[in-house]
Amino acid sequence: DNVDLGDLMFSLCYLPTAGRLTITIIKARNLKAMDITGASDPYVKVSLMCEGRRLKKRKTSTKRNTLNPVYNEAIVFDVPPENIDQINLSIAVMDYDRVGHNEVIGVCQVGNDAESLGRDHWNEMLSYPRKPIAHWHPLVEVRL
């Protein structure tokens, strides 16, 4: 069943000379409501993955009570050019909860191992170094 969890817009930019990978979380739209109030308190968690292992993770600020948050927050990872082909980014939109644990609203992946759009976006970033490339990505359910 394909539940509509919403979409996330982010840009990817790679500086090969500096070995810097920047992902700018721009905004999300139509997120699935996670709270009884019919809204969510979303934030975005980005994990730098290498061969299935998480190397680093960073997250954005939490936007209160919205299903269409705007972040415009840049997250920078150091990735040397010789490692860029082994790297994936796992991006999860989370719902912050003061009580209990934070729930995952949806996820998307970009990188060589990602599917369709995630791979295309990654390849486009590699083809145009130093230029931020932004795309909308549909969020999917976490496959455990």
Coordinates of C-alpha atoms in Angstrom, one line a residue:
D1 CA 0.0 0.0 0.0
N2 CA 1.5 3.3 -1.1
V3 CA 0.7 5.8 1.7
D4 CA 1.4 9.4 0.8
L5 CA 3.8 10.4 3.4
G6 CA 4.7 13.7 1.7
D7 CA 7.8 15.0 -0.1
L8 CA 11.1 16.5 0.9
M9 CA 13.0 19.0 -1.2
F10 CA 16.8 19.2 -0.7
S11 CA 19.8 20.2 -2.7
L12 CA 23.0 18.3 -3.1
C13 CA 26.3 20.0 -3.8
Y14 CA 29.8 18.4 -3.9
L15 CA 33.1 20.2 -3.9
P16 CA 35.6 17.6 -5.0
T17 CA 38.7 19.8 -4.3
A18 CA 37.6 20.4 -0.7
G19 CA 36.0 16.9 -0.4
R20 CA 32.9 18.6 1.0
L21 CA 29.4 17.2 0.5
T22 CA 26.6 19.7 1.3
I23 CA 23.0 18.7 1.6
T24 CA 20.7 21.6 2.1
I25 CA 17.3 20.6 3.5
I26 CA 15.0 23.2 1.9
K27 CA 11.5 22.2 2.8
A28 CA 8.9 19.5 3.0
R29 CA 5.3 19.4 1.9
N30 CA 2.1 17.4 2.7
L31 CA 3.8 15.5 5.5
K32 CA 1.6 12.8 7.1
A33 CA 0.1 14.0 10.4
M34 CA 1.6 12.1 13.3
D35 CA -0.1 13.9 16.2
I36 CA -3.7 13.8 17.4
T37 CA -3.8 17.5 16.6
G38 CA -3.5 16.6 13.0
A39 CA -0.1 18.1 12.7
S40 CA 3.5 17.1 13.3
D41 CA 6.7 18.6 14.7
P42 CA 9.0 17.5 11.9
Y43 CA 12.8 17.6 11.8
V44 CA 15.1 16.0 9.3
K45 CA 17.8 13.5 10.2
V46 CA 20.6 12.9 7.6
S47 CA 22.9 9.9 8.0
L48 CA 26.1 9.5 6.0
M49 CA 26.3 5.8 5.2
C50 CA 29.1 3.7 3.9
E51 CA 28.5 0.1 3.0
G52 CA 25.5 -0.1 5.3
R53 CA 27.4 1.5 8.3
R54 CA 26.4 4.9 9.6
L55 CA 29.5 7.1 9.7
K56 CA 27.9 10.4 10.8
K57 CA 24.5 11.9 11.4
R58 CA 23.2 15.4 11.7
K59 CA 19.8 16.9 12.0
T60 CA 17.9 20.1 11.4
S61 CA 16.0 22.1 13.9
T62 CA 12.4 21.0 14.7
K63 CA 9.6 22.9 13.2
R64 CA 6.5 23.0 15.5
N65 CA 3.0 22.1 14.5
T66 CA 3.3 22.0 10.7
L67 CA 3.0 19.6 7.8
N68 CA 4.8 21.9 5.4
P69 CA 8.0 22.9 7.2
V70 CA 10.6 25.2 5.7
Y71 CA 14.2 24.6 6.9
N72 CA 16.8 26.0 4.5
E73 CA 19.4 24.4 6.6
A74 CA 22.7 23.2 5.2
I75 CA 24.4 20.1 6.5
V76 CA 28.0 19.5 5.5
F77 CA 29.9 16.2 5.5
D78 CA 33.6 15.7 4.7
V79 CA 33.8 13.1 2.0
P80 CA 37.1 12.7 0.1
P81 CA 36.7 12.3 -3.7
E82 CA 38.1 8.8 -3.5
N83 CA 35.3 7.8 -1.2
I84 CA 32.3 9.5 -2.8
D85 CA 31.3 6.4 -4.8
Q86 CA 30.9 4.3 -1.6
I87 CA 28.7 6.9 0.2
N88 CA 24.9 7.0 0.5
L89 CA 22.8 9.5 2.3
S90 CA 19.9 8.3 4.3
I91 CA 17.4 11.0 5.0
A92 CA 14.6 10.6 7.5
V93 CA 11.8 13.0 8.3
M94 CA 11.1 12.5 11.9
D95 CA 8.2 13.7 14.2
Y96 CA 9.6 15.1 17.4
D97 CA 7.6 13.9 20.5
R98 CA 8.2 15.2 24.0
V99 CA 6.8 12.1 25.4
G100 CA 7.9 8.7 24.1
H101 CA 10.2 8.4 21.2
N102 CA 10.4 10.3 18.0
E103 CA 8.6 8.6 15.1
V104 CA 9.8 8.3 11.5
I105 CA 7.4 10.0 9.1
G106 CA 9.2 8.8 6.0
V107 CA 12.6 8.3 4.5
C108 CA 14.5 8.7 1.2
Q109 CA 18.0 7.7 0.0
V110 CA 20.4 9.3 -2.3
G111 CA 23.7 7.8 -3.5
N112 CA 25.0 5.1 -5.9
D113 CA 23.0 2.4 -4.2
A114 CA 19.8 4.3 -4.1
E115 CA 16.8 3.7 -6.4
S116 CA 15.8 5.7 -9.4
L117 CA 15.4 9.4 -8.4
G118 CA 17.9 9.1 -5.5
R119 CA 20.5 7.7 -7.8
D120 CA 19.7 10.2 -10.6
H121 CA 20.0 13.1 -8.2
W122 CA 23.3 11.8 -6.9
N123 CA 24.7 11.4 -10.4
E124 CA 23.5 14.8 -11.4
M125 CA 25.4 16.3 -8.4
L126 CA 28.5 14.4 -9.4
S127 CA 28.2 15.6 -13.0
Y128 CA 27.9 19.3 -11.9
P129 CA 30.4 19.8 -9.1
R130 CA 30.2 23.0 -7.1
K131 CA 26.6 23.5 -8.2
P132 CA 23.7 22.9 -5.8
I133 CA 21.1 20.6 -7.5
A134 CA 17.7 20.6 -5.8
H135 CA 14.9 18.1 -6.3
W136 CA 11.7 16.9 -4.6
H137 CA 11.9 13.4 -3.3
P138 CA 8.8 11.4 -2.3
L139 CA 9.1 10.0 1.2
V140 CA 8.7 6.2 1.6
E141 CA 8.0 4.0 4.6
V142 CA 11.0 2.6 6.5
R143 CA 11.7 -0.8 5.2
L144 CA 13.3 -2.7 8.2

